Amino acid sequence: PTATPATAFIGVPTLTPSQTPRPTLLPTQTPTFTVTPEPTPILAVIRAGEAGGAFIRQTPGGQGITILPNGWTVTIVPNDFQEVNGVIWVHVVATINDKRVEGWMIQSLLATATPVPNWLPSPTSSPTSTP
């Protein structure tokens, strides 16, 4: 008997790709967060000296809305001020009995309480040895 030679191909790719089923992914909604920068609020404390307090007025030099005592904190509306007869008036907002009150105050009666941004820590002293 004679043997018929056999031919084997090892590692030869086929011309027909295999059909592997792949799941179809549905698109999903990904939340996008948008950061809206807001200016640092400018806080001020009323320091009216012996007067004991200061008026919040409807307009610079106008009708008084209410009077706030020394030590009361108000928020200054940034970049909104007026000079009337040599007096600088600033636009302020205060909360009185859970109500928002908005008006104008004389700048010289207010002490700014908002810290300066980017404050650096104060230097610490070097440790010393004690005998």
mmCIF file of C-alpha atoms in Angstrom:
data_model
loop_
_atom_site.group_PDB
_atom_site.id
_atom_site.type_symbol
_atom_site.label_atom_id
_atom_site.label_comp_id
_atom_site.label_asym_id
_atom_site.label_seq_id
_atom_site.Cartn_x
_atom_site.Cartn_y
_atom_site.Cartn_z
ATOM 1 C CA PRO A 1 0.000 0.000 0.000
ATOM 2 C CA THR A 2 1.107 3.491 -0.728
ATOM 3 C CA ALA A 3 0.389 6.438 1.509
ATOM 4 C CA THR A 4 -1.265 9.561 0.183
ATOM 5 C CA PRO A 5 0.625 12.666 1.233
ATOM 6 C CA ALA A 6 -1.409 15.008 3.471
ATOM 7 C CA THR A 7 -0.993 18.758 3.528
ATOM 8 C CA ALA A 8 -1.703 20.776 6.697
ATOM 9 C CA PHE A 9 -1.855 24.587 6.992
ATOM 10 C CA ILE A 10 -1.126 25.893 10.443
ATOM 11 C CA GLY A 11 -1.810 29.512 11.362
ATOM 12 C CA VAL A 12 -3.033 30.577 7.939
ATOM 13 C CA PRO A 13 -5.876 33.103 8.068
ATOM 14 C CA THR A 14 -9.051 32.406 6.220
ATOM 15 C CA LEU A 15 -10.451 34.807 3.674
ATOM 16 C CA THR A 16 -13.879 34.792 5.332
ATOM 17 C CA PRO A 17 -14.034 36.715 8.646
ATOM 18 C CA SER A 18 -15.838 35.038 11.466
ATOM 19 C CA GLN A 19 -19.215 36.434 12.420
ATOM 20 C CA THR A 20 -19.042 37.157 16.172
ATOM 21 C CA PRO A 21 -22.279 38.767 17.363
ATOM 22 C CA ARG A 22 -21.659 42.094 19.088
ATOM 23 C CA PRO A 23 -24.247 43.779 21.271
ATOM 24 C CA THR A 24 -25.518 47.162 20.098
ATOM 25 C CA LEU A 25 -25.052 49.788 22.794
ATOM 26 C CA LEU A 26 -27.694 52.440 23.106
ATOM 27 C CA PRO A 27 -26.516 56.019 23.660
ATOM 28 C CA THR A 28 -26.939 57.334 27.189
ATOM 29 C CA GLN A 29 -27.153 60.862 28.489
ATOM 30 C CA THR A 30 -24.124 62.008 30.392
ATOM 31 C CA PRO A 31 -24.725 65.025 32.640
ATOM 32 C CA THR A 32 -22.575 68.018 31.799
ATOM 33 C CA PHE A 33 -21.775 70.442 34.578
ATOM 34 C CA THR A 34 -21.130 74.066 33.743
ATOM 35 C CA VAL A 35 -19.329 76.128 36.341
ATOM 36 C CA THR A 36 -20.395 79.746 36.431
ATOM 37 C CA PRO A 37 -17.893 81.816 38.369
ATOM 38 C CA GLU A 38 -19.387 84.320 40.734
ATOM 39 C CA PRO A 39 -17.526 87.221 42.259
ATOM 40 C CA THR A 40 -16.505 86.990 45.888
ATOM 41 C CA PRO A 41 -19.117 88.882 47.886
ATOM 42 C CA ILE A 42 -17.821 92.077 49.434
ATOM 43 C CA LEU A 43 -18.924 92.236 53.054
ATOM 44 C CA ALA A 44 -18.811 95.368 55.159
ATOM 45 C CA VAL A 45 -19.606 96.195 58.762
ATOM 46 C CA ILE A 46 -21.373 99.413 59.744
ATOM 47 C CA ARG A 47 -19.016 101.670 61.720
ATOM 48 C CA ALA A 48 -20.884 104.954 62.156
ATOM 49 C CA GLY A 49 -19.100 106.001 65.350
ATOM 50 C CA GLU A 50 -21.184 107.915 67.854
ATOM 51 C CA ALA A 51 -24.201 107.961 65.538
ATOM 52 C CA GLY A 52 -24.807 104.333 66.521
ATOM 53 C CA GLY A 53 -25.892 103.228 63.049
ATOM 54 C CA ALA A 54 -26.537 104.229 59.462
ATOM 55 C CA PHE A 55 -29.475 104.552 57.101
ATOM 56 C CA ILE A 56 -30.034 102.416 54.050
ATOM 57 C CA ARG A 57 -31.577 104.812 51.529
ATOM 58 C CA GLN A 58 -33.644 104.258 48.386
ATOM 59 C CA THR A 59 -31.227 106.334 46.297
ATOM 60 C CA PRO A 60 -27.932 108.071 47.123
ATOM 61 C CA GLY A 61 -28.940 110.872 49.525
ATOM 62 C CA GLY A 62 -32.613 109.918 49.122
ATOM 63 C CA GLN A 63 -35.409 108.716 51.395
ATOM 64 C CA GLY A 64 -34.340 106.408 54.247
ATOM 65 C CA ILE A 65 -35.609 102.819 54.159
ATOM 66 C CA THR A 66 -34.307 101.660 57.533
ATOM 67 C CA ILE A 67 -31.465 102.245 59.950
ATOM 68 C CA LEU A 68 -28.976 99.525 60.839
ATOM 69 C CA PRO A 69 -26.924 99.571 64.045
ATOM 70 C CA ASN A 70 -23.140 99.610 64.284
ATOM 71 C CA GLY A 71 -21.732 96.131 63.820
ATOM 72 C CA TRP A 72 -24.418 95.056 61.327
ATOM 73 C CA THR A 73 -23.041 93.315 58.226
ATOM 74 C CA VAL A 74 -24.095 94.292 54.713
ATOM 75 C CA THR A 75 -23.097 93.004 51.277
ATOM 76 C CA ILE A 76 -21.759 95.587 48.845
ATOM 77 C CA VAL A 77 -22.909 95.241 45.235
ATOM 78 C CA PRO A 78 -19.631 95.140 43.263
ATOM 79 C CA ASN A 79 -18.767 98.096 41.023
ATOM 80 C CA ASP A 80 -21.957 99.997 41.806
ATOM 81 C CA PHE A 81 -21.230 103.284 43.521
ATOM 82 C CA GLN A 82 -22.039 106.961 42.949
ATOM 83 C CA GLU A 83 -20.557 110.241 44.047
ATOM 84 C CA VAL A 84 -23.134 112.850 45.021
ATOM 85 C CA ASN A 85 -21.984 116.265 46.318
ATOM 86 C CA GLY A 86 -18.539 114.881 47.194
ATOM 87 C CA VAL A 87 -19.960 111.893 49.111
ATOM 88 C CA ILE A 88 -19.423 108.358 47.823
ATOM 89 C CA TRP A 89 -22.485 106.129 48.069
ATOM 90 C CA VAL A 90 -22.316 102.343 47.666
ATOM 91 C CA HIS A 91 -25.100 99.984 46.675
ATOM 92 C CA VAL A 92 -25.708 97.500 49.525
ATOM 93 C CA VAL A 93 -27.911 94.535 50.383
ATOM 94 C CA ALA A 94 -28.842 93.528 53.929
ATOM 95 C CA THR A 95 -31.014 90.825 55.442
ATOM 96 C CA ILE A 96 -33.364 92.139 58.099
ATOM 97 C CA ASN A 97 -35.814 89.728 59.775
ATOM 98 C CA ASP A 98 -35.272 87.239 56.912
ATOM 99 C CA LYS A 99 -36.151 89.919 54.337
ATOM 100 C CA ARG A 100 -33.755 91.219 51.686
ATOM 101 C CA VAL A 101 -33.366 95.003 51.850
ATOM 102 C CA GLU A 102 -31.483 96.773 49.068
ATOM 103 C CA GLY A 103 -30.399 100.392 48.981
ATOM 104 C CA TRP A 104 -27.532 102.880 49.329
ATOM 105 C CA MET A 105 -25.163 103.775 52.192
ATOM 106 C CA ILE A 106 -22.353 106.282 52.641
ATOM 107 C CA GLN A 107 -19.048 104.492 52.015
ATOM 108 C CA SER A 108 -17.208 106.163 54.902
ATOM 109 C CA LEU A 109 -19.629 104.520 57.384
ATOM 110 C CA LEU A 110 -18.612 101.022 56.257
ATOM 111 C CA ALA A 111 -15.551 98.941 57.139
ATOM 112 C CA THR A 112 -14.802 96.248 54.590
ATOM 113 C CA ALA A 113 -14.834 92.802 56.163
ATOM 114 C CA THR A 114 -14.030 90.615 53.130
ATOM 115 C CA PRO A 115 -10.489 89.216 53.237
ATOM 116 C CA VAL A 116 -8.132 89.788 50.356
ATOM 117 C CA PRO A 117 -7.939 86.726 48.089
ATOM 118 C CA ASN A 118 -4.679 84.763 47.881
ATOM 119 C CA TRP A 119 -3.620 85.544 51.424
ATOM 120 C CA LEU A 120 -0.389 83.829 52.295
ATOM 121 C CA PRO A 121 0.121 82.238 55.698
ATOM 122 C CA SER A 122 2.136 84.268 58.122
ATOM 123 C CA PRO A 123 5.752 83.157 58.489
ATOM 124 C CA THR A 124 6.464 80.868 61.410
ATOM 125 C CA SER A 125 9.489 81.298 63.574
ATOM 126 C CA SER A 126 12.318 78.797 63.417
ATOM 127 C CA PRO A 127 12.452 76.292 66.246
ATOM 128 C CA THR A 128 15.101 77.012 68.835
ATOM 129 C CA SER A 129 16.767 74.568 71.145
ATOM 130 C CA THR A 130 16.490 74.984 74.867
ATOM 131 C CA PRO A 131 19.414 73.757 76.978
#
